[in-house]
Coordinates of C-alpha atoms (C1' of nucleotides) in Angstrom, one line a residue:
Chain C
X1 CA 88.5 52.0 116.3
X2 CA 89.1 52.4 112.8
X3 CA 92.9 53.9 111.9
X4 CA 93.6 55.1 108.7
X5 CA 96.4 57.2 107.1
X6 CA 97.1 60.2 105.1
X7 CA 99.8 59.6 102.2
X8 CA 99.2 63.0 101.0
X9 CA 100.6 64.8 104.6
X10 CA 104.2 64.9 105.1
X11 CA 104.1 63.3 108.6
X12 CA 105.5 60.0 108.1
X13 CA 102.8 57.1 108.4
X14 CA 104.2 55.3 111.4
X15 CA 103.8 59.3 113.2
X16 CA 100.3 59.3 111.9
X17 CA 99.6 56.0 113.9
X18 CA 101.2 56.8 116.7
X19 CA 99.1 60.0 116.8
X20 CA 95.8 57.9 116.3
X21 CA 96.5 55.8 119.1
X22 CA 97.6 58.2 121.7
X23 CA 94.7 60.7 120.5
X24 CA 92.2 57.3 121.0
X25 CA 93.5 56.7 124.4
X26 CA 93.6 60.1 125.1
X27 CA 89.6 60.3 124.2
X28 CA 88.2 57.0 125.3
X29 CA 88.0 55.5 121.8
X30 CA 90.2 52.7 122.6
X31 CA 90.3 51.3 126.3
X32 CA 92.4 50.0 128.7
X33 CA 92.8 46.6 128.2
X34 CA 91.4 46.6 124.2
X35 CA 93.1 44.7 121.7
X36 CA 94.8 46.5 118.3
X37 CA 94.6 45.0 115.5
X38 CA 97.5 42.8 114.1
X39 CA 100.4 44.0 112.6
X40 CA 99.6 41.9 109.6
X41 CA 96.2 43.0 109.2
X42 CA 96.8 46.2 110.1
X43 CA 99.0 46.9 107.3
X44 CA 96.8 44.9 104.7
X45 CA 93.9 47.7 105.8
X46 CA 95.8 50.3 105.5
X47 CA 98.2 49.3 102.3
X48 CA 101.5 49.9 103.8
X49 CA 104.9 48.6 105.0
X50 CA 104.4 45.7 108.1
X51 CA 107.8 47.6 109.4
X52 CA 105.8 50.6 109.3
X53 CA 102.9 49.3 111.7
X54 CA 105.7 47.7 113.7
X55 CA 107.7 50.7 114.3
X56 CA 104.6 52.6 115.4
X57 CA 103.6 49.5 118.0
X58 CA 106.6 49.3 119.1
X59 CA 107.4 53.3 120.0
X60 CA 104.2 53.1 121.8
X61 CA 105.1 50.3 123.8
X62 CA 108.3 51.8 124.8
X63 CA 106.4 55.1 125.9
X64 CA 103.9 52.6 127.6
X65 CA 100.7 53.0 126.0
X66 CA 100.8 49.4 124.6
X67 CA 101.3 46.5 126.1
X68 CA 102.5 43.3 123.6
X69 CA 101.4 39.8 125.2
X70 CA 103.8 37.2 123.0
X71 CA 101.8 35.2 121.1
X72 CA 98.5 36.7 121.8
X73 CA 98.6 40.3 120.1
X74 CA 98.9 44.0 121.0
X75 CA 96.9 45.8 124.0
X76 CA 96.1 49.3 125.5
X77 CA 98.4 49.4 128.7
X78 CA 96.9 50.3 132.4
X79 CA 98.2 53.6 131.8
X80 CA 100.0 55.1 134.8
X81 CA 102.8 58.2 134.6
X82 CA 106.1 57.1 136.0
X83 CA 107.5 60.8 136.0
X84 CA 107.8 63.4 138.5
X85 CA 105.4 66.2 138.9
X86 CA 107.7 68.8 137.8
X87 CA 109.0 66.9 134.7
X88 CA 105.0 66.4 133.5
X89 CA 104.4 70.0 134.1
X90 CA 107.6 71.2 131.9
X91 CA 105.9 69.0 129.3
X92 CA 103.2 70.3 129.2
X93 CA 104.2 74.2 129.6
X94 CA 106.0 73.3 126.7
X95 CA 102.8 71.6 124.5
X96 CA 100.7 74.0 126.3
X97 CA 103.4 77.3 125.0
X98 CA 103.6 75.8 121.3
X99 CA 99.6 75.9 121.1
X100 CA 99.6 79.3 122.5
X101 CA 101.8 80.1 119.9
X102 CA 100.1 78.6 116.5
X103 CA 97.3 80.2 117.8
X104 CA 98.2 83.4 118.3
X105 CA 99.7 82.9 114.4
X106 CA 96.4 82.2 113.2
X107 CA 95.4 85.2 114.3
X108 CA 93.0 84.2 117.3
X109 CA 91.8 86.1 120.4
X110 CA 92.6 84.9 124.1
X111 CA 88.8 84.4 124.8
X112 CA 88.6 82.3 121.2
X113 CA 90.9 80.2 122.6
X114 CA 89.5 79.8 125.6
X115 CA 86.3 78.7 124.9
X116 CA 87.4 76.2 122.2
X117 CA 89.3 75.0 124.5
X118 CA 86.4 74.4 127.1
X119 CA 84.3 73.1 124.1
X120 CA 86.8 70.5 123.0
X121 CA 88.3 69.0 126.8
X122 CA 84.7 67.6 126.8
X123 CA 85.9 65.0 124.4
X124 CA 88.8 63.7 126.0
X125 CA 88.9 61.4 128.8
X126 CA 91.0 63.6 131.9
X127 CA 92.2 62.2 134.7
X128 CA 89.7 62.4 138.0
X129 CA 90.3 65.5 140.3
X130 CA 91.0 63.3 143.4
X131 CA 94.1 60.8 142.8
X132 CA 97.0 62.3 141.5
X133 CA 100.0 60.3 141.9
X134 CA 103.5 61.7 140.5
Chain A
X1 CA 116.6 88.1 122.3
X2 CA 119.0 85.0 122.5
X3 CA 118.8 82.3 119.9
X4 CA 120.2 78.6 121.0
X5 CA 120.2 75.0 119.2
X6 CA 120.6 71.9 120.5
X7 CA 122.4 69.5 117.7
X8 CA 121.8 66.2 119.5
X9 CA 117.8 66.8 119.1
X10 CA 116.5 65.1 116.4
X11 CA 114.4 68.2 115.1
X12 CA 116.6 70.0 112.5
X13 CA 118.0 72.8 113.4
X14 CA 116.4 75.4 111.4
X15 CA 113.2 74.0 112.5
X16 CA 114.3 75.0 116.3
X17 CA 115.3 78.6 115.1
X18 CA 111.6 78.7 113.6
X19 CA 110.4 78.0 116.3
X20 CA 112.1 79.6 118.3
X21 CA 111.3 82.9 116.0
X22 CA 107.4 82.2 115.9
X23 CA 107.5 82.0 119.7
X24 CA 109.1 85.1 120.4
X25 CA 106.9 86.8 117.9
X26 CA 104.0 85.6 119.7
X27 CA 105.4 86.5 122.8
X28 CA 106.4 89.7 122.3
X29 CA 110.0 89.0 122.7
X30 CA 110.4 90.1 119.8
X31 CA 108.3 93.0 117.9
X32 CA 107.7 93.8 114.9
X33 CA 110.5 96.0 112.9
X34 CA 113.1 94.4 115.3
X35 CA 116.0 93.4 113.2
X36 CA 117.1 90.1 113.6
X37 CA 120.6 88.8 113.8
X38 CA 122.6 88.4 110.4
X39 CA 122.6 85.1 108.9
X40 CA 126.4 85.3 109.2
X41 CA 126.9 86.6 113.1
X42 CA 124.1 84.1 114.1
X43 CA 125.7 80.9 112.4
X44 CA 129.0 82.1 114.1
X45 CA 127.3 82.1 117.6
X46 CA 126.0 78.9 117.3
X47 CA 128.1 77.0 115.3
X48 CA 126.0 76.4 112.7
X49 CA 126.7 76.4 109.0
X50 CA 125.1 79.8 106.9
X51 CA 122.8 78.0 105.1
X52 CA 120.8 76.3 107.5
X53 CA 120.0 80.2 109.2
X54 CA 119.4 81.3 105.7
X55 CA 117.0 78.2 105.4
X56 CA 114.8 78.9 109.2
X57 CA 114.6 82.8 108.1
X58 CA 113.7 82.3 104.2
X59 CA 110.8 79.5 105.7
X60 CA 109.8 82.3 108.1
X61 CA 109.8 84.7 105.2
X62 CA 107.5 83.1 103.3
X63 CA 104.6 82.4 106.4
X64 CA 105.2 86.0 106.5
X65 CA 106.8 86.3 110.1
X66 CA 109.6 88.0 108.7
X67 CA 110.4 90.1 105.8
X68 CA 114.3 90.7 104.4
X69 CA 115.5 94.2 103.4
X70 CA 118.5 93.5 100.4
X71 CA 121.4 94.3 101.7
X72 CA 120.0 95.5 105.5
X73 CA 119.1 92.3 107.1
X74 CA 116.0 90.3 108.0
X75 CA 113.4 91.8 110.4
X76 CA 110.5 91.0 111.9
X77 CA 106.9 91.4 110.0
X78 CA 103.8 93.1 110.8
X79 CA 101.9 89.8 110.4
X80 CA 98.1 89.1 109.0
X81 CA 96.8 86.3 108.5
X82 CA 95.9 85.4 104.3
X83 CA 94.4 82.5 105.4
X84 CA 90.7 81.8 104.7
X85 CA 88.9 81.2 108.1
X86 CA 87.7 77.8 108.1
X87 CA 91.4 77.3 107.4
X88 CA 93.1 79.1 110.5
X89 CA 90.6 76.8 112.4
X90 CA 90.9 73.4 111.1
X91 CA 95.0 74.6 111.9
X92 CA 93.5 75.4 115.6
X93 CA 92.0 72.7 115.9
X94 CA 94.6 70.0 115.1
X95 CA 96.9 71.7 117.6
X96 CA 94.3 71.6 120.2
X97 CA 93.6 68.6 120.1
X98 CA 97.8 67.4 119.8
X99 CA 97.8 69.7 122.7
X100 CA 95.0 67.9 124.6
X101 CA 96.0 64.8 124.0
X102 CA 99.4 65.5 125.4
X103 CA 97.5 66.2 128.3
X104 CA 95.5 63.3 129.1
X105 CA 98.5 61.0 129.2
X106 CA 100.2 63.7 131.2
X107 CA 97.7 62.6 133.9
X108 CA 96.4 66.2 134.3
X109 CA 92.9 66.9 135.2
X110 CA 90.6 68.9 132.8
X111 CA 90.5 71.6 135.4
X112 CA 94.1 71.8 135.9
X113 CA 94.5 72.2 132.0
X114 CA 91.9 75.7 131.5
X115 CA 93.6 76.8 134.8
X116 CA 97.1 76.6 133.3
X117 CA 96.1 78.0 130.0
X118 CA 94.3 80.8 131.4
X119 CA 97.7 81.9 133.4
X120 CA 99.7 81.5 130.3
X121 CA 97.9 83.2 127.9
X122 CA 99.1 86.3 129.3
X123 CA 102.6 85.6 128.2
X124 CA 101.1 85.8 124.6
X125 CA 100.2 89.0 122.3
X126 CA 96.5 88.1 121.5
X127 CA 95.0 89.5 118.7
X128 CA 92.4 91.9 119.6
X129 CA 88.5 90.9 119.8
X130 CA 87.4 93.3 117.7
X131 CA 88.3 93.6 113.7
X132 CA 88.4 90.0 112.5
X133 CA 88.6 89.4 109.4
X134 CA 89.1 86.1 106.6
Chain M
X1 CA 106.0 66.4 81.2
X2 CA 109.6 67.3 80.0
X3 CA 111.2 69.8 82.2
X4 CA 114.6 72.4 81.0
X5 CA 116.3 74.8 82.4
X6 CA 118.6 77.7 81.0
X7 CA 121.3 78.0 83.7
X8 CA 122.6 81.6 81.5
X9 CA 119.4 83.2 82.4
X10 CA 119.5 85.6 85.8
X11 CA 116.2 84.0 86.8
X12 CA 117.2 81.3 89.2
X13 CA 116.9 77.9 88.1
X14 CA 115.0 76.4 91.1
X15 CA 112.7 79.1 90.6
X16 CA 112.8 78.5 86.7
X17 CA 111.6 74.5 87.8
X18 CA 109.1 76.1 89.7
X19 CA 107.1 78.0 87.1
X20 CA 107.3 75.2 84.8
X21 CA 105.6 73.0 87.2
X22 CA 102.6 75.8 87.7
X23 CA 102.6 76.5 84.3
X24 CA 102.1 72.6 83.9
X25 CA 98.9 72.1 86.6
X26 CA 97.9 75.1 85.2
X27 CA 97.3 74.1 82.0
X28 CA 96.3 70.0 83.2
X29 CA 100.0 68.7 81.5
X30 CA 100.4 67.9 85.0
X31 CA 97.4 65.8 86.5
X32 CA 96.8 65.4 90.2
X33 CA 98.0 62.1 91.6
X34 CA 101.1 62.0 88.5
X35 CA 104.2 61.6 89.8
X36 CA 107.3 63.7 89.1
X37 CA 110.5 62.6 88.3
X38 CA 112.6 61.9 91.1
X39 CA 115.0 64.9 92.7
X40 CA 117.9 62.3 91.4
X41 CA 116.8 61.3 88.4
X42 CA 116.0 64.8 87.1
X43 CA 119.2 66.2 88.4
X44 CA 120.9 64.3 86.5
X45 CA 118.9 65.2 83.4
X46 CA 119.2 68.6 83.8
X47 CA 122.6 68.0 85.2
X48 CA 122.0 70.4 87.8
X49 CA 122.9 69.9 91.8
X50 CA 120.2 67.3 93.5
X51 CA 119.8 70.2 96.1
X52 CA 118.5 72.5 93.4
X53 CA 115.5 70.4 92.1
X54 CA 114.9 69.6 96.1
X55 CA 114.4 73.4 96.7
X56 CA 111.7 73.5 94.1
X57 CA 110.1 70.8 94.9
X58 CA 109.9 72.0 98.7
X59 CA 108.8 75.2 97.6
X60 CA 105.8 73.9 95.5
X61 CA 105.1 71.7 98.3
X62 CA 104.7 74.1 100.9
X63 CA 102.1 76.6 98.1
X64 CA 100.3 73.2 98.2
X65 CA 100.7 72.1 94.3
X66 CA 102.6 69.3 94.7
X67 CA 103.2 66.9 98.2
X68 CA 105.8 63.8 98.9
X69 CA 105.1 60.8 100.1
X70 CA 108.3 59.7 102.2
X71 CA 110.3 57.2 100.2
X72 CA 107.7 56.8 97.0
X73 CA 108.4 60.5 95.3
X74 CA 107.0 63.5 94.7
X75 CA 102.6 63.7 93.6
X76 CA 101.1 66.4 92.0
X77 CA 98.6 67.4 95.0
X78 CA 95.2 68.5 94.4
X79 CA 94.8 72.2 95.1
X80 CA 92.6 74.2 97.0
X81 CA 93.5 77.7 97.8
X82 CA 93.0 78.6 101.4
X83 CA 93.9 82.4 101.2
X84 CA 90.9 84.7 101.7
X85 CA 89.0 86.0 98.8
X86 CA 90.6 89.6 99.6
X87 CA 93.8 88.5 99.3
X88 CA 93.4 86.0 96.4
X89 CA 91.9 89.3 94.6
X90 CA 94.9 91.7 94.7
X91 CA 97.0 89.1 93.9
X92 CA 95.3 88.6 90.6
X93 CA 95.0 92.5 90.2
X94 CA 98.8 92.9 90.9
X95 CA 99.5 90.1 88.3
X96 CA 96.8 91.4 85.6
X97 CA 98.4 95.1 85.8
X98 CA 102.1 93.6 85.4
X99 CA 100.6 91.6 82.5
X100 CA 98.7 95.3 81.4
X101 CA 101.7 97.2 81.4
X102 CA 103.8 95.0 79.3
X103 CA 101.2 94.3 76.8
X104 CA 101.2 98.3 76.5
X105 CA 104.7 98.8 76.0
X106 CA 104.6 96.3 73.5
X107 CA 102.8 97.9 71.8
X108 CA 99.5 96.1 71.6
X109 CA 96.0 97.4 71.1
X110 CA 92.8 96.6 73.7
X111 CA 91.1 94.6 71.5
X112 CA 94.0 92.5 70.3
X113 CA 94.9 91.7 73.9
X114 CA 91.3 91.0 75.1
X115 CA 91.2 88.2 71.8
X116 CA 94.5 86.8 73.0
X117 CA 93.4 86.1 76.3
X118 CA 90.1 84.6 75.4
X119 CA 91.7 82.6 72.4
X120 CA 94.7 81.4 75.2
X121 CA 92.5 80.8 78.1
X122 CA 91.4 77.5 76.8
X123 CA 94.3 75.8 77.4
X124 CA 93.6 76.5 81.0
X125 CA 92.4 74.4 83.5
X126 CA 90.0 77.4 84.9
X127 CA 88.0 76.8 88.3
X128 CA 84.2 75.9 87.3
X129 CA 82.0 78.6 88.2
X130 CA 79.9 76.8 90.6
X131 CA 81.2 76.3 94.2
X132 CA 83.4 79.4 95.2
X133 CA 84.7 79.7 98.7
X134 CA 87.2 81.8 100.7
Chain P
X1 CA 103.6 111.6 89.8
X2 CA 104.9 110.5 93.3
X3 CA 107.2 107.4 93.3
X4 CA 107.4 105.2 96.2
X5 CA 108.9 102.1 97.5
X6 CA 108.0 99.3 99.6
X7 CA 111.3 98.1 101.6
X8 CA 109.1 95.6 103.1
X9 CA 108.8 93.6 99.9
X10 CA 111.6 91.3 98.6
X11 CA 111.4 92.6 95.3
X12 CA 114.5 94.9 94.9
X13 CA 114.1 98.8 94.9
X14 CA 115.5 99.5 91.7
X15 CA 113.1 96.8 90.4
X16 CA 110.4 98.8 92.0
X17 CA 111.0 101.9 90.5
X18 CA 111.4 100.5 87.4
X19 CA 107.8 98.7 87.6
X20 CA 106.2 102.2 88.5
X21 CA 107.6 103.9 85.7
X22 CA 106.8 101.2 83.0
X23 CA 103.0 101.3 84.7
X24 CA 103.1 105.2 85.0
X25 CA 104.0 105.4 81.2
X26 CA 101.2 102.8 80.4
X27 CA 98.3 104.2 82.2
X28 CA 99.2 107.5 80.9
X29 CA 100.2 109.3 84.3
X30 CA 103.8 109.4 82.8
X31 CA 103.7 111.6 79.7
X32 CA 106.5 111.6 76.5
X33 CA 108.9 114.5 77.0
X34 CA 107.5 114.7 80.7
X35 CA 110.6 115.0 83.4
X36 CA 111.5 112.9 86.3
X37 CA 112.8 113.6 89.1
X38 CA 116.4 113.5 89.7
X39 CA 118.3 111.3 91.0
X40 CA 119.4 113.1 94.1
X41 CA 115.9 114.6 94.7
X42 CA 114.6 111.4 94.3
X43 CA 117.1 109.0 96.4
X44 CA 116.3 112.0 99.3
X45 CA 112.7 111.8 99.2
X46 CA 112.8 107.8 99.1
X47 CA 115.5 107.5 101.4
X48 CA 117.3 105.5 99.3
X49 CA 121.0 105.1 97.8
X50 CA 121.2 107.6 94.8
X51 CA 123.2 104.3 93.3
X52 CA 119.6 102.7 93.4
X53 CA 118.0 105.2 91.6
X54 CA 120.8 105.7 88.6
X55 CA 120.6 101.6 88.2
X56 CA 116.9 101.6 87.5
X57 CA 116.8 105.5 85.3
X58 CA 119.7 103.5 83.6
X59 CA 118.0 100.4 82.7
X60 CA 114.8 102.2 81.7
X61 CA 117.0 103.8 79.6
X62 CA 118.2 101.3 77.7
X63 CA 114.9 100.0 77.5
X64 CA 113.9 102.9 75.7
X65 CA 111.2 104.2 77.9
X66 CA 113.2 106.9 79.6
X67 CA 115.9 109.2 77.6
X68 CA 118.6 111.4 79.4
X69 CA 119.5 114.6 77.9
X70 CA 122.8 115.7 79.5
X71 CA 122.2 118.3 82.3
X72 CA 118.6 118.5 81.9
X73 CA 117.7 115.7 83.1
X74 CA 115.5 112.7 82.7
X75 CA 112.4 112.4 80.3
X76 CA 109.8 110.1 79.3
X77 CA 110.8 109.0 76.1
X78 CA 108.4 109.2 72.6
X79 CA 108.5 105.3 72.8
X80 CA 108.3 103.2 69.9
X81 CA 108.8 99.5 69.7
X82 CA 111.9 98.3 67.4
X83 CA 110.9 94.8 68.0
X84 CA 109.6 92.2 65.1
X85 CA 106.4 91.4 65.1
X86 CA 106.7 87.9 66.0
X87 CA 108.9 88.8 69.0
X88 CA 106.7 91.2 71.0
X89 CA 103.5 88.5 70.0
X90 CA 106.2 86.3 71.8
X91 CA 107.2 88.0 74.8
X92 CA 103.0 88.9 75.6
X93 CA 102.3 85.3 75.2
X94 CA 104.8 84.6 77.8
X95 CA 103.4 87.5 80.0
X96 CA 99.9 86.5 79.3
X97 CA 100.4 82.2 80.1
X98 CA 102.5 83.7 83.5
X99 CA 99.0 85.8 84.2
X100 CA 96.7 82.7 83.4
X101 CA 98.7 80.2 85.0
X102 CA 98.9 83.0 88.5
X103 CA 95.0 82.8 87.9
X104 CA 93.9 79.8 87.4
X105 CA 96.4 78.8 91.2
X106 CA 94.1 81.4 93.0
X107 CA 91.1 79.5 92.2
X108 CA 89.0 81.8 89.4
X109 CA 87.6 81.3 86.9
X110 CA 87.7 81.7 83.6
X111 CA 84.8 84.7 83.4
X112 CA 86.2 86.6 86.0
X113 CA 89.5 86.7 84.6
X114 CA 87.5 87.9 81.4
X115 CA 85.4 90.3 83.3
X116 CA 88.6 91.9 85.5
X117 CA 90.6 92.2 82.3
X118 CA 87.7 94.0 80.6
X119 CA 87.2 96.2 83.4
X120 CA 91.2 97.2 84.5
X121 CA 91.8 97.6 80.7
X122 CA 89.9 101.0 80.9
X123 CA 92.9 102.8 83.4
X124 CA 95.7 101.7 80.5
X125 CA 96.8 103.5 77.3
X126 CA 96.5 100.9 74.7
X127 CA 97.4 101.9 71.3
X128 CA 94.6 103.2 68.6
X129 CA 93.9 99.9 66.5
X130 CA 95.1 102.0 63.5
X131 CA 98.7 101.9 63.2
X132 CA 100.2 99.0 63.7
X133 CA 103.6 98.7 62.7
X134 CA 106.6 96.2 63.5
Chain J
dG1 C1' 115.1 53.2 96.2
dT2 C1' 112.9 57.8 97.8
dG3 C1' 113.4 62.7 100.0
dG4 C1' 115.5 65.6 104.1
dT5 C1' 119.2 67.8 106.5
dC6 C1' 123.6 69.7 107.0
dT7 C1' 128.3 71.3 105.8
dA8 C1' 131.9 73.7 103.2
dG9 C1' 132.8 77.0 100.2
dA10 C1' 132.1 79.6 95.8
dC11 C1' 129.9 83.4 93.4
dC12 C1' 126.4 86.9 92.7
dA13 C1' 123.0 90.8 93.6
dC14 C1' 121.7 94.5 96.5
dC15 C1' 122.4 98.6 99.2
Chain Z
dG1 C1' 128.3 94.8 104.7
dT2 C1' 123.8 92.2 103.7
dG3 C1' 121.1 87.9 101.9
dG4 C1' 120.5 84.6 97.6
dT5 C1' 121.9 80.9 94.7
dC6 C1' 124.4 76.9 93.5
dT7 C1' 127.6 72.9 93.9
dA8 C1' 129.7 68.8 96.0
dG9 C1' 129.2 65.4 98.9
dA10 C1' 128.0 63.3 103.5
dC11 C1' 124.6 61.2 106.5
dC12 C1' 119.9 60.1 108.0
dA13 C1' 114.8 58.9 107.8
dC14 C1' 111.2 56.6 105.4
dG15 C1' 108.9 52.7 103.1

DNA sequence: GTGGTCTAGACCACC
DNA sequence: GTGGTCTAGACCACG
């Protein structure tokens, strides 16, 4: 998976990554289990700070979507929820309510929304019906 | 409707209040004509200094939630979207898919995701199918 | 691109900064990609309060003529309009009458006013006529 | 003519009024020697502080475009310039690089602008290329 | 170094 | 009374 970032936006660079990674995860482009690239390299590609890639790495470690293996590089964690039902559900109310309400901004109807939304889940890699832990 | 801010979060405060504005538009909780607090009453009841209302209402002002009357206070707008429509969904879009990704390492299932929008989106004041326009 | 401001005039001086900089893309003195001075630097040239050039800078920022890249400065962005046709088209009309009505008071005759514009307008950095959208 | 104003918009009501007299006088639908309406009829029908309407018949006043005659009322003024030549060729510059530089940030081009001027010129009261004096 | 946020408090314009 | 502008100065985030 290729990253890149966007000096122009006013999301800082390390948020952009961060972003890229989940948002791979999230849509199959990177696996469980793949390696990212180096810090070093990474920030050669990209042109910026080493702190920067590090900070990013290192966020997503701490919110368990990377795993760092001393000495042998960064990797996409087995990913498994640790919290409760009810705390993933107020998260997501509250993603789920912030949508709702850019959209309703832009000036889109219900069934808009609704189908874009059935269009676009096709790209992202949900969990399976059946085993739901939490 | 009640305003609140939470000084230990690391979004600034007057991006909670406009958020906390956009929502309640979109809602309902607020309509349009509804006057809103004074900048000076609302930084007394939370503790906030002037300027940092004055900032979140002025932002609003110019996305055209809001609009201020000299001298009467600052009200809520009847809003339209200027916005060209390949615009207002690229906009969509990137919060869809921030949304969706949230999602996915929520551990919810696709279905579980339309199912929960579908209730929500009731909550919200829609545009209407017919008259789009931009 | 040397900026000035005249703090006895009633027009705000942030909003003084503001027009010089859109006067300044306008008429390609300001190229996309140049850099401005910094809020610091220019504050003290001006010797006016840091928070003062800030607020312009934000403000042309969020119209989409300049953007900041976190901890390098402030970059003349390249600009696209995303407001509809419709609404880019009374703007203009609501600017071209204000311009109408004071070249009448001055004085001036049809013909002299229709020279001056076609004489002035090549110091404009005009659209090209080809690819219109919105 | 009928006056109105826009509380809506943040430009001040006084400012308003002002605007639609300076644009009623240059497209002709204010006459010299024609009356206004007074202040109190005016600040009834507009709904507005009688204060507000005195500021702006005062400062169109000293403008020269309006002209009080003690008890009678308000009139349009027989308006002449008593500025230099050089300073009204001054102050349209100024209004005409503010109009190009609002034009060229919408995104047209240099022929419509042309075209628009050519055609909205019609609906003003330009003077007679004749006499010119100042 | 850069810009972003917030506070405290002053003064002004508008209605 | 209302909001708008500006200053002085502190502290934080980013690269």
């Amino acid at each position: 998976m290729k990253f890149q970032c966007d000096t122009t936006s006013r999301v800082p660079i390390y948020r952009q990554l961060i972003e890229q990674v989940r948002a791979g995860v999230a849509t199959g482009k990177l696996k469980p289990g793949e390696r990212l690239p180096s810090v070093r390299l990474l920030s050669r590609e990209l042109v910026v700070n080493p702190n920067t890639i590090a900070r990013a790495y290192t966020e997503l470690e701490r919110e368990g979507v990377l795993h760092t293996r001393q000495g042998l590089g960064v990797f996409v964690a087995q990913w498994t929820s640790e919290l409760t039902k009810q705390s993933r559900r107020e998260k997501l109310l509250a993603a789920l309510d912030h949508f709702l309400t850019e959209a309703v901004h832009l000036g889109f109807t219900a069934e808009e929304v609704q189908k874009l939304l059935a269009d676009r889940a096709g790209r992202f890699c949900f969990a399976v019906p059946a085993g739901e832990s939490g």
